[in-house]
Amino acid sequence: MSERDLQPKGPSSAGTWCCLGGGHVYTEADRELAEAIGHSFPVVPSAARASHAFLERVVDHTARAGIEQFLDLGTGLPVEPNTHEVAQAIEKNTRVVYVDNDPTVIEHARALMAIGSPEGAVDYVDGDVRDVQKTLDEARRTLDLDRPVTVLMLSMLGHIENPAEASEIAQRYMRAMAPGSYLATCDSYDSPDMRAAAAAYAAGGGPPIYLRTAAQLEPAGAGLEFLAPVGPISLWHPTEPDPEPVDQWGFVARKPLLPTDGSTEIDHPVI
């Protein structure tokens, strides 16, 4: 990795989101911005916490469905439990690849490589998730893409201004995945409260966050089987009764299985 500033002067997206979500890896600038945003716009820390809770539920659900490989794109700074901790608690042989291009995130990802289950594997890719081919080539060091993978793109495609471009990136990853793979994605929903928060965040020195509507989120899952409608992620397989909707919307979808009887029709199992 080339030398890069591990202590940026201003707030970082990864550090601010980590602080908002209850993590512990952030700078003073991140904390100050997170506290200011959270005080004025409680919708944001609610969304950040919901995003991590969604990750935990998705990893748990797909691991129990038999997935033993995870590609965590735009992973951000760690908020425990991490992807590999949830997955390897269910199946110790699980293999996880984290991908990010934030230098601080990569330093923490390196540390995670020594923490995972000795039977499984934890690896990282230092790169931009928009460079799909390079990311996939490096992920193949650890993952067998001929077998199903859960692809996580949580609270990260909203850094891409054009929603069509964001959806196409997700589609390119899923085209490379084996049948039976899953895609989980979410981003901040285009609500009045989130619009005000995003403007304040940018004014405070944070990078632009581009909000999404349901219609802009759905194309990322084109051709996949949605496990639940696009909507507030707090309502997807909740672990608590009567959860409150949050302005963080997304979905989980599965790549259809190939037929096993020689027909040309695609099998659509109920999950």
PDB file of C-alpha atoms in Angstrom:
ATOM      1  CA  MET A   1       0.000   0.000   0.000  1.00  0.00           C
ATOM      2  CA  SER A   2       1.344   3.409  -0.862  1.00  0.00           C
ATOM      3  CA  GLU A   3       1.852   5.826   1.976  1.00  0.00           C
ATOM      4  CA  ARG A   4      -1.279   7.813   2.716  1.00  0.00           C
ATOM      5  CA  ASP A   5      -2.347  10.078   5.530  1.00  0.00           C
ATOM      6  CA  LEU A   6      -3.780   7.902   8.298  1.00  0.00           C
ATOM      7  CA  GLN A   7      -4.829  10.936  10.325  1.00  0.00           C
ATOM      8  CA  PRO A   8      -6.809  13.164   7.953  1.00  0.00           C
ATOM      9  CA  LYS A   9      -7.193  16.749   9.092  1.00  0.00           C
ATOM     10  CA  GLY A  10     -10.925  16.818   8.479  1.00  0.00           C
ATOM     11  CA  PRO A  11     -13.659  14.293   9.223  1.00  0.00           C
ATOM     12  CA  SER A  12     -13.832  11.127   7.163  1.00  0.00           C
ATOM     13  CA  SER A  13     -16.972   9.404   5.967  1.00  0.00           C
ATOM     14  CA  ALA A  14     -15.866   6.071   7.478  1.00  0.00           C
ATOM     15  CA  GLY A  15     -14.947   7.555  10.847  1.00  0.00           C
ATOM     16  CA  THR A  16     -18.064   9.694  11.168  1.00  0.00           C
ATOM     17  CA  TRP A  17     -20.354   6.798  10.210  1.00  0.00           C
ATOM     18  CA  CYS A  18     -18.512   4.503  12.633  1.00  0.00           C
ATOM     19  CA  CYS A  19     -19.020   6.994  15.462  1.00  0.00           C
ATOM     20  CA  LEU A  20     -22.695   7.466  14.586  1.00  0.00           C
ATOM     21  CA  GLY A  21     -23.185   3.694  14.505  1.00  0.00           C
ATOM     22  CA  GLY A  22     -21.710   3.060  17.925  1.00  0.00           C
ATOM     23  CA  GLY A  23     -18.193   2.065  16.904  1.00  0.00           C
ATOM     24  CA  HIS A  24     -14.979   3.200  18.565  1.00  0.00           C
ATOM     25  CA  VAL A  25     -12.572   3.899  15.693  1.00  0.00           C
ATOM     26  CA  TYR A  26     -12.688   7.566  14.732  1.00  0.00           C
ATOM     27  CA  THR A  27     -10.795  10.831  15.033  1.00  0.00           C
ATOM     28  CA  GLU A  28     -11.717  13.867  17.073  1.00  0.00           C
ATOM     29  CA  ALA A  29     -12.886  15.582  13.885  1.00  0.00           C
ATOM     30  CA  ASP A  30     -15.128  12.590  13.135  1.00  0.00           C
ATOM     31  CA  ARG A  31     -16.570  12.667  16.652  1.00  0.00           C
ATOM     32  CA  GLU A  32     -17.282  16.399  16.562  1.00  0.00           C
ATOM     33  CA  LEU A  33     -19.106  16.159  13.254  1.00  0.00           C
ATOM     34  CA  ALA A  34     -21.000  13.021  14.318  1.00  0.00           C
ATOM     35  CA  GLU A  35     -22.147  14.659  17.550  1.00  0.00           C
ATOM     36  CA  ALA A  36     -23.239  17.819  15.748  1.00  0.00           C
ATOM     37  CA  ILE A  37     -25.174  15.866  13.115  1.00  0.00           C
ATOM     38  CA  GLY A  38     -26.689  13.496  15.668  1.00  0.00           C
ATOM     39  CA  HIS A  39     -27.803  16.322  17.942  1.00  0.00           C
ATOM     40  CA  SER A  40     -29.555  18.199  15.147  1.00  0.00           C
ATOM     41  CA  PHE A  41     -30.696  15.181  13.129  1.00  0.00           C
ATOM     42  CA  PRO A  42     -31.399  12.080  15.274  1.00  0.00           C
ATOM     43  CA  VAL A  43     -32.487  10.304  12.092  1.00  0.00           C
ATOM     44  CA  VAL A  44     -28.813   9.852  11.146  1.00  0.00           C
ATOM     45  CA  PRO A  45     -27.487   7.867  14.144  1.00  0.00           C
ATOM     46  CA  SER A  46     -30.677   5.799  13.952  1.00  0.00           C
ATOM     47  CA  ALA A  47     -29.857   5.001  10.322  1.00  0.00           C
ATOM     48  CA  ALA A  48     -26.229   4.197  11.122  1.00  0.00           C
ATOM     49  CA  ARG A  49     -27.153   1.813  13.939  1.00  0.00           C
ATOM     50  CA  ALA A  50     -29.834   0.227  11.766  1.00  0.00           C
ATOM     51  CA  SER A  51     -27.302  -0.323   8.988  1.00  0.00           C
ATOM     52  CA  HIS A  52     -25.003  -2.330  11.236  1.00  0.00           C
ATOM     53  CA  ALA A  53     -27.874  -4.287  12.753  1.00  0.00           C
ATOM     54  CA  PHE A  54     -29.031  -5.055   9.196  1.00  0.00           C
ATOM     55  CA  LEU A  55     -25.555  -6.361   8.371  1.00  0.00           C
ATOM     56  CA  GLU A  56     -25.658  -8.687  11.366  1.00  0.00           C
ATOM     57  CA  ARG A  57     -29.077 -10.060  10.413  1.00  0.00           C
ATOM     58  CA  VAL A  58     -28.160 -10.506   6.738  1.00  0.00           C
ATOM     59  CA  VAL A  59     -24.925 -12.318   7.560  1.00  0.00           C
ATOM     60  CA  ASP A  60     -26.683 -14.507  10.121  1.00  0.00           C
ATOM     61  CA  HIS A  61     -29.578 -15.288   7.747  1.00  0.00           C
ATOM     62  CA  THR A  62     -27.456 -16.137   4.723  1.00  0.00           C
ATOM     63  CA  ALA A  63     -24.885 -18.077   6.759  1.00  0.00           C
ATOM     64  CA  ARG A  64     -27.673 -20.224   8.195  1.00  0.00           C
ATOM     65  CA  ALA A  65     -28.905 -20.697   4.614  1.00  0.00           C
ATOM     66  CA  GLY A  66     -25.551 -22.311   3.818  1.00  0.00           C
ATOM     67  CA  ILE A  67     -23.421 -19.412   2.549  1.00  0.00           C
ATOM     68  CA  GLU A  68     -19.774 -19.775   3.609  1.00  0.00           C
ATOM     69  CA  GLN A  69     -18.291 -16.859   1.625  1.00  0.00           C
ATOM     70  CA  PHE A  70     -18.813 -13.114   2.089  1.00  0.00           C
ATOM     71  CA  LEU A  71     -17.610 -10.135   0.053  1.00  0.00           C
ATOM     72  CA  ASP A  72     -17.986  -6.973   2.148  1.00  0.00           C
ATOM     73  CA  LEU A  73     -17.647  -4.024  -0.246  1.00  0.00           C
ATOM     74  CA  GLY A  74     -16.940  -0.575   1.148  1.00  0.00           C
ATOM     75  CA  THR A  75     -16.693  -2.141   4.576  1.00  0.00           C
ATOM     76  CA  GLY A  76     -15.904   1.032   6.511  1.00  0.00           C
ATOM     77  CA  LEU A  77     -14.430   1.067   9.998  1.00  0.00           C
ATOM     78  CA  PRO A  78     -15.333  -1.822  12.312  1.00  0.00           C
ATOM     79  CA  VAL A  79     -18.399  -1.801  14.530  1.00  0.00           C
ATOM     80  CA  GLU A  80     -18.504  -5.063  16.446  1.00  0.00           C
ATOM     81  CA  PRO A  81     -19.492  -7.694  15.699  1.00  0.00           C
ATOM     82  CA  ASN A  82     -17.841  -7.652  12.293  1.00  0.00           C
ATOM     83  CA  THR A  83     -18.920  -9.668   9.272  1.00  0.00           C
ATOM     84  CA  HIS A  84     -16.424 -12.482   9.891  1.00  0.00           C
ATOM     85  CA  GLU A  85     -17.328 -12.685  13.586  1.00  0.00           C
ATOM     86  CA  VAL A  86     -21.024 -13.201  12.848  1.00  0.00           C
ATOM     87  CA  ALA A  87     -20.437 -15.637   9.998  1.00  0.00           C
ATOM     88  CA  GLN A  88     -17.668 -17.700  11.589  1.00  0.00           C
ATOM     89  CA  ALA A  89     -19.670 -18.096  14.781  1.00  0.00           C
ATOM     90  CA  ILE A  90     -22.137 -20.066  12.620  1.00  0.00           C
ATOM     91  CA  GLU A  91     -19.638 -21.854  10.348  1.00  0.00           C
ATOM     92  CA  LYS A  92     -15.970 -21.706  11.351  1.00  0.00           C
ATOM     93  CA  ASN A  93     -14.794 -22.433   7.779  1.00  0.00           C
ATOM     94  CA  THR A  94     -16.360 -19.232   6.417  1.00  0.00           C
ATOM     95  CA  ARG A  95     -14.170 -17.031   4.223  1.00  0.00           C
ATOM     96  CA  VAL A  96     -14.574 -13.238   4.268  1.00  0.00           C
ATOM     97  CA  VAL A  97     -13.034 -10.534   2.078  1.00  0.00           C
ATOM     98  CA  TYR A  98     -13.270  -6.888   3.122  1.00  0.00           C
ATOM     99  CA  VAL A  99     -12.840  -4.180   0.462  1.00  0.00           C
ATOM    100  CA  ASP A 100     -12.200  -0.463   0.973  1.00  0.00           C
ATOM    101  CA  ASN A 101      -9.830   2.258  -0.178  1.00  0.00           C
ATOM    102  CA  ASP A 102      -9.801   4.368   2.993  1.00  0.00           C
ATOM    103  CA  PRO A 103      -6.262   3.995   4.442  1.00  0.00           C
ATOM    104  CA  THR A 104      -7.476   3.876   8.044  1.00  0.00           C
ATOM    105  CA  VAL A 105     -10.004   1.183   7.159  1.00  0.00           C
ATOM    106  CA  ILE A 106      -7.287  -0.886   5.466  1.00  0.00           C
ATOM    107  CA  GLU A 107      -5.052  -0.703   8.537  1.00  0.00           C
ATOM    108  CA  HIS A 108      -7.871  -2.090  10.667  1.00  0.00           C
ATOM    109  CA  ALA A 109      -8.728  -4.692   8.037  1.00  0.00           C
ATOM    110  CA  ARG A 110      -5.158  -5.961   8.199  1.00  0.00           C
ATOM    111  CA  ALA A 111      -5.523  -6.438  11.928  1.00  0.00           C
ATOM    112  CA  LEU A 112      -8.731  -8.433  11.395  1.00  0.00           C
ATOM    113  CA  MET A 113      -6.845 -10.975   9.290  1.00  0.00           C
ATOM    114  CA  ALA A 114      -5.224 -12.361  12.453  1.00  0.00           C
ATOM    115  CA  ILE A 115      -8.485 -12.516  14.396  1.00  0.00           C
ATOM    116  CA  GLY A 116     -10.698 -14.760  12.304  1.00  0.00           C
ATOM    117  CA  SER A 117     -11.323 -18.453  12.800  1.00  0.00           C
ATOM    118  CA  PRO A 118      -8.186 -20.501  12.015  1.00  0.00           C
ATOM    119  CA  GLU A 119     -10.330 -22.872   9.952  1.00  0.00           C
ATOM    120  CA  GLY A 120     -11.680 -20.052   7.780  1.00  0.00           C
ATOM    121  CA  ALA A 121     -10.039 -16.990   6.269  1.00  0.00           C
ATOM    122  CA  VAL A 122     -10.210 -13.214   6.488  1.00  0.00           C
ATOM    123  CA  ASP A 123      -8.630 -11.128   3.737  1.00  0.00           C
ATOM    124  CA  TYR A 124      -8.794  -7.532   2.544  1.00  0.00           C
ATOM    125  CA  VAL A 125      -8.576  -5.751  -0.779  1.00  0.00           C
ATOM    126  CA  ASP A 126      -7.170  -2.233  -0.842  1.00  0.00           C
ATOM    127  CA  GLY A 127      -9.133  -0.799  -3.726  1.00  0.00           C
ATOM    128  CA  ASP A 128     -12.061   1.143  -5.083  1.00  0.00           C
ATOM    129  CA  VAL A 129     -15.242  -0.945  -5.319  1.00  0.00           C
ATOM    130  CA  ARG A 130     -16.015   0.841  -8.613  1.00  0.00           C
ATOM    131  CA  ASP A 131     -13.059  -1.017 -10.142  1.00  0.00           C
ATOM    132  CA  VAL A 132     -15.091  -4.205 -10.309  1.00  0.00           C
ATOM    133  CA  GLN A 133     -12.705  -6.418 -12.264  1.00  0.00           C
ATOM    134  CA  LYS A 134      -9.670  -5.581 -10.112  1.00  0.00           C
ATOM    135  CA  THR A 135     -11.685  -6.157  -6.948  1.00  0.00           C
ATOM    136  CA  LEU A 136     -12.956  -9.509  -8.166  1.00  0.00           C
ATOM    137  CA  ASP A 137      -9.494 -10.603  -9.305  1.00  0.00           C
ATOM    138  CA  GLU A 138      -8.068  -9.878  -5.854  1.00  0.00           C
ATOM    139  CA  ALA A 139     -11.058 -11.364  -4.028  1.00  0.00           C
ATOM    140  CA  ARG A 140     -10.395 -14.650  -5.839  1.00  0.00           C
ATOM    141  CA  ARG A 141      -7.287 -15.056  -3.701  1.00  0.00           C
ATOM    142  CA  THR A 142      -9.666 -16.075  -0.931  1.00  0.00           C
ATOM    143  CA  LEU A 143     -13.109 -16.683  -2.436  1.00  0.00           C
ATOM    144  CA  ASP A 144     -14.229 -19.364  -4.873  1.00  0.00           C
ATOM    145  CA  LEU A 145     -16.610 -17.451  -7.126  1.00  0.00           C
ATOM    146  CA  ASP A 146     -17.907 -20.701  -8.579  1.00  0.00           C
ATOM    147  CA  ARG A 147     -19.681 -21.176  -5.233  1.00  0.00           C
ATOM    148  CA  PRO A 148     -22.326 -18.849  -3.729  1.00  0.00           C
ATOM    149  CA  VAL A 149     -21.233 -15.632  -2.034  1.00  0.00           C
ATOM    150  CA  THR A 150     -23.125 -13.048   0.000  1.00  0.00           C
ATOM    151  CA  VAL A 151     -22.218  -9.622  -1.414  1.00  0.00           C
ATOM    152  CA  LEU A 152     -22.636  -6.758   1.054  1.00  0.00           C
ATOM    153  CA  MET A 153     -22.919  -3.187  -0.257  1.00  0.00           C
ATOM    154  CA  LEU A 154     -24.237  -1.422   2.827  1.00  0.00           C
ATOM    155  CA  SER A 155     -24.427   2.363   3.149  1.00  0.00           C
ATOM    156  CA  MET A 156     -21.781   2.853   0.468  1.00  0.00           C
ATOM    157  CA  LEU A 157     -23.382   3.176  -2.985  1.00  0.00           C
ATOM    158  CA  GLY A 158     -24.784   6.523  -1.828  1.00  0.00           C
ATOM    159  CA  HIS A 159     -21.295   7.964  -2.328  1.00  0.00           C
ATOM    160  CA  ILE A 160     -21.888   7.581  -6.083  1.00  0.00           C
ATOM    161  CA  GLU A 161     -23.881  10.508  -7.458  1.00  0.00           C
ATOM    162  CA  ASN A 162     -25.591   8.737 -10.356  1.00  0.00           C
ATOM    163  CA  PRO A 163     -28.025   6.067  -9.062  1.00  0.00           C
ATOM    164  CA  ALA A 164     -27.945   4.241 -12.403  1.00  0.00           C
ATOM    165  CA  GLU A 165     -24.163   3.941 -12.166  1.00  0.00           C
ATOM    166  CA  ALA A 166     -24.464   2.683  -8.591  1.00  0.00           C
ATOM    167  CA  SER A 167     -26.976   0.018  -9.625  1.00  0.00           C
ATOM    168  CA  GLU A 168     -24.830  -1.081 -12.552  1.00  0.00           C
ATOM    169  CA  ILE A 169     -21.856  -1.593 -10.229  1.00  0.00           C
ATOM    170  CA  ALA A 170     -23.984  -3.869  -8.033  1.00  0.00           C
ATOM    171  CA  GLN A 171     -25.208  -5.713 -11.123  1.00  0.00           C
ATOM    172  CA  ARG A 172     -21.658  -6.273 -12.371  1.00  0.00           C
ATOM    173  CA  TYR A 173     -20.673  -7.889  -9.093  1.00  0.00           C
ATOM    174  CA  MET A 174     -23.736 -10.114  -9.121  1.00  0.00           C
ATOM    175  CA  ARG A 175     -23.162 -11.183 -12.727  1.00  0.00           C
ATOM    176  CA  ALA A 176     -19.807 -12.566 -11.565  1.00  0.00           C
ATOM    177  CA  MET A 177     -21.376 -14.509  -8.694  1.00  0.00           C
ATOM    178  CA  ALA A 178     -22.579 -18.102  -8.736  1.00  0.00           C
ATOM    179  CA  PRO A 179     -26.307 -18.904  -8.677  1.00  0.00           C
ATOM    180  CA  GLY A 180     -27.564 -18.958  -5.110  1.00  0.00           C
ATOM    181  CA  SER A 181     -25.502 -15.888  -4.172  1.00  0.00           C
ATOM    182  CA  TYR A 182     -27.085 -13.021  -2.267  1.00  0.00           C
ATOM    183  CA  LEU A 183     -26.925  -9.249  -2.593  1.00  0.00           C
ATOM    184  CA  ALA A 184     -27.656  -7.009   0.391  1.00  0.00           C
ATOM    185  CA  THR A 185     -27.615  -3.258  -0.100  1.00  0.00           C
ATOM    186  CA  CYS A 186     -28.943  -0.154   1.630  1.00  0.00           C
ATOM    187  CA  ASP A 187     -28.507   3.596   1.568  1.00  0.00           C
ATOM    188  CA  SER A 188     -29.973   6.694   3.164  1.00  0.00           C
ATOM    189  CA  TYR A 189     -33.525   7.283   2.003  1.00  0.00           C
ATOM    190  CA  ASP A 190     -34.489  10.548   0.315  1.00  0.00           C
ATOM    191  CA  SER A 191     -36.665  11.976   3.092  1.00  0.00           C
ATOM    192  CA  PRO A 192     -36.899  15.631   4.204  1.00  0.00           C
ATOM    193  CA  ASP A 193     -34.987  14.877   7.422  1.00  0.00           C
ATOM    194  CA  MET A 194     -32.226  13.065   5.560  1.00  0.00           C
ATOM    195  CA  ARG A 195     -31.965  15.814   2.960  1.00  0.00           C
ATOM    196  CA  ALA A 196     -31.407  18.376   5.719  1.00  0.00           C
ATOM    197  CA  ALA A 197     -28.901  16.105   7.465  1.00  0.00           C
ATOM    198  CA  ALA A 198     -26.955  15.413   4.268  1.00  0.00           C
ATOM    199  CA  ALA A 199     -26.671  19.145   3.574  1.00  0.00           C
ATOM    200  CA  ALA A 200     -25.436  19.809   7.118  1.00  0.00           C
ATOM    201  CA  TYR A 201     -22.968  16.918   6.844  1.00  0.00           C
ATOM    202  CA  ALA A 202     -21.494  18.298   3.640  1.00  0.00           C
ATOM    203  CA  ALA A 203     -21.331  21.788   5.158  1.00  0.00           C
ATOM    204  CA  GLY A 204     -19.416  20.341   8.102  1.00  0.00           C
ATOM    205  CA  GLY A 205     -16.696  18.989   5.837  1.00  0.00           C
ATOM    206  CA  GLY A 206     -18.013  15.530   5.052  1.00  0.00           C
ATOM    207  CA  PRO A 207     -18.029  14.142   1.493  1.00  0.00           C
ATOM    208  CA  PRO A 208     -21.341  14.349  -0.376  1.00  0.00           C
ATOM    209  CA  ILE A 209     -23.971  11.722   0.406  1.00  0.00           C
ATOM    210  CA  TYR A 210     -26.477  11.103  -2.382  1.00  0.00           C
ATOM    211  CA  LEU A 211     -29.853   9.991  -1.094  1.00  0.00           C
ATOM    212  CA  ARG A 212     -31.947   7.334  -2.822  1.00  0.00           C
ATOM    213  CA  THR A 213     -35.610   6.647  -3.412  1.00  0.00           C
ATOM    214  CA  ALA A 214     -37.040   3.126  -3.572  1.00  0.00           C
ATOM    215  CA  ALA A 215     -37.222   3.405  -7.369  1.00  0.00           C
ATOM    216  CA  GLN A 216     -33.507   4.243  -7.464  1.00  0.00           C
ATOM    217  CA  LEU A 217     -32.554   1.356  -5.151  1.00  0.00           C
ATOM    218  CA  GLU A 218     -34.516  -1.416  -6.849  1.00  0.00           C
ATOM    219  CA  PRO A 219     -32.536  -1.648 -10.138  1.00  0.00           C
ATOM    220  CA  ALA A 220     -29.484  -2.912  -8.245  1.00  0.00           C
ATOM    221  CA  GLY A 221     -31.455  -6.122  -7.718  1.00  0.00           C
ATOM    222  CA  ALA A 222     -32.719  -6.518 -11.283  1.00  0.00           C
ATOM    223  CA  GLY A 223     -33.004 -10.200 -12.174  1.00  0.00           C
ATOM    224  CA  LEU A 224     -32.665 -11.326  -8.559  1.00  0.00           C
ATOM    225  CA  GLU A 225     -35.264 -12.785  -6.195  1.00  0.00           C
ATOM    226  CA  PHE A 226     -36.132 -10.226  -3.532  1.00  0.00           C
ATOM    227  CA  LEU A 227     -36.411 -11.753  -0.072  1.00  0.00           C
ATOM    228  CA  ALA A 228     -38.353  -8.752   1.130  1.00  0.00           C
ATOM    229  CA  PRO A 229     -39.687  -5.584  -0.503  1.00  0.00           C
ATOM    230  CA  VAL A 230     -37.427  -2.566  -0.759  1.00  0.00           C
ATOM    231  CA  GLY A 231     -38.037  -0.517   2.351  1.00  0.00           C
ATOM    232  CA  PRO A 232     -36.717   0.453   5.796  1.00  0.00           C
ATOM    233  CA  ILE A 233     -34.024  -2.040   6.723  1.00  0.00           C
ATOM    234  CA  SER A 234     -35.135  -2.115  10.358  1.00  0.00           C
ATOM    235  CA  LEU A 235     -38.214  -4.021   9.150  1.00  0.00           C
ATOM    236  CA  TRP A 236     -36.235  -6.802   7.412  1.00  0.00           C
ATOM    237  CA  HIS A 237     -36.315  -9.947   9.596  1.00  0.00           C
ATOM    238  CA  PRO A 238     -36.323  -7.851  12.791  1.00  0.00           C
ATOM    239  CA  THR A 239     -35.106  -9.396  16.022  1.00  0.00           C
ATOM    240  CA  GLU A 240     -37.167  -7.080  18.189  1.00  0.00           C
ATOM    241  CA  PRO A 241     -40.945  -6.622  18.240  1.00  0.00           C
ATOM    242  CA  ASP A 242     -42.500  -3.674  16.385  1.00  0.00           C
ATOM    243  CA  PRO A 243     -39.289  -1.953  15.226  1.00  0.00           C
ATOM    244  CA  GLU A 244     -39.466   1.675  14.145  1.00  0.00           C
ATOM    245  CA  PRO A 245     -38.931   2.379  10.434  1.00  0.00           C
ATOM    246  CA  VAL A 246     -35.699   4.227   9.688  1.00  0.00           C
ATOM    247  CA  ASP A 247     -34.608   6.439   6.797  1.00  0.00           C
ATOM    248  CA  GLN A 248     -32.133   3.782   5.690  1.00  0.00           C
ATOM    249  CA  TRP A 249     -33.723   1.706   2.964  1.00  0.00           C
ATOM    250  CA  GLY A 250     -32.527  -1.394   1.185  1.00  0.00           C
ATOM    251  CA  PHE A 251     -33.155  -5.021   0.345  1.00  0.00           C
ATOM    252  CA  VAL A 252     -31.785  -8.553   0.274  1.00  0.00           C
ATOM    253  CA  ALA A 253     -32.070 -10.557  -2.942  1.00  0.00           C
ATOM    254  CA  ARG A 254     -30.866 -13.907  -4.216  1.00  0.00           C
ATOM    255  CA  LYS A 255     -29.457 -14.868  -7.598  1.00  0.00           C
ATOM    256  CA  PRO A 256     -31.737 -17.603  -8.983  1.00  0.00           C
ATOM    257  CA  LEU A 257     -30.526 -21.177  -8.906  1.00  0.00           C
ATOM    258  CA  LEU A 258     -29.884 -22.977 -12.162  1.00  0.00           C
ATOM    259  CA  PRO A 259     -32.306 -25.798 -13.047  1.00  0.00           C
ATOM    260  CA  THR A 260     -31.219 -29.306 -12.069  1.00  0.00           C
ATOM    261  CA  ASP A 261     -33.490 -31.264 -14.446  1.00  0.00           C
ATOM    262  CA  GLY A 262     -31.992 -30.200 -17.760  1.00  0.00           C
ATOM    263  CA  SER A 263     -34.786 -27.679 -18.451  1.00  0.00           C
ATOM    264  CA  THR A 264     -34.180 -24.084 -19.429  1.00  0.00           C
ATOM    265  CA  GLU A 265     -36.368 -22.657 -16.691  1.00  0.00           C
ATOM    266  CA  ILE A 266     -34.831 -21.112 -13.615  1.00  0.00           C
ATOM    267  CA  ASP A 267     -35.631 -22.627 -10.237  1.00  0.00           C
ATOM    268  CA  HIS A 268     -37.254 -20.106  -7.870  1.00  0.00           C
ATOM    269  CA  PRO A 269     -37.132 -21.609  -4.381  1.00  0.00           C
ATOM    270  CA  VAL A 270     -39.060 -20.063  -1.525  1.00  0.00           C
ATOM    271  CA  ILE A 271     -36.712 -18.909   1.214  1.00  0.00           C
TER     272      ILE A 271
END
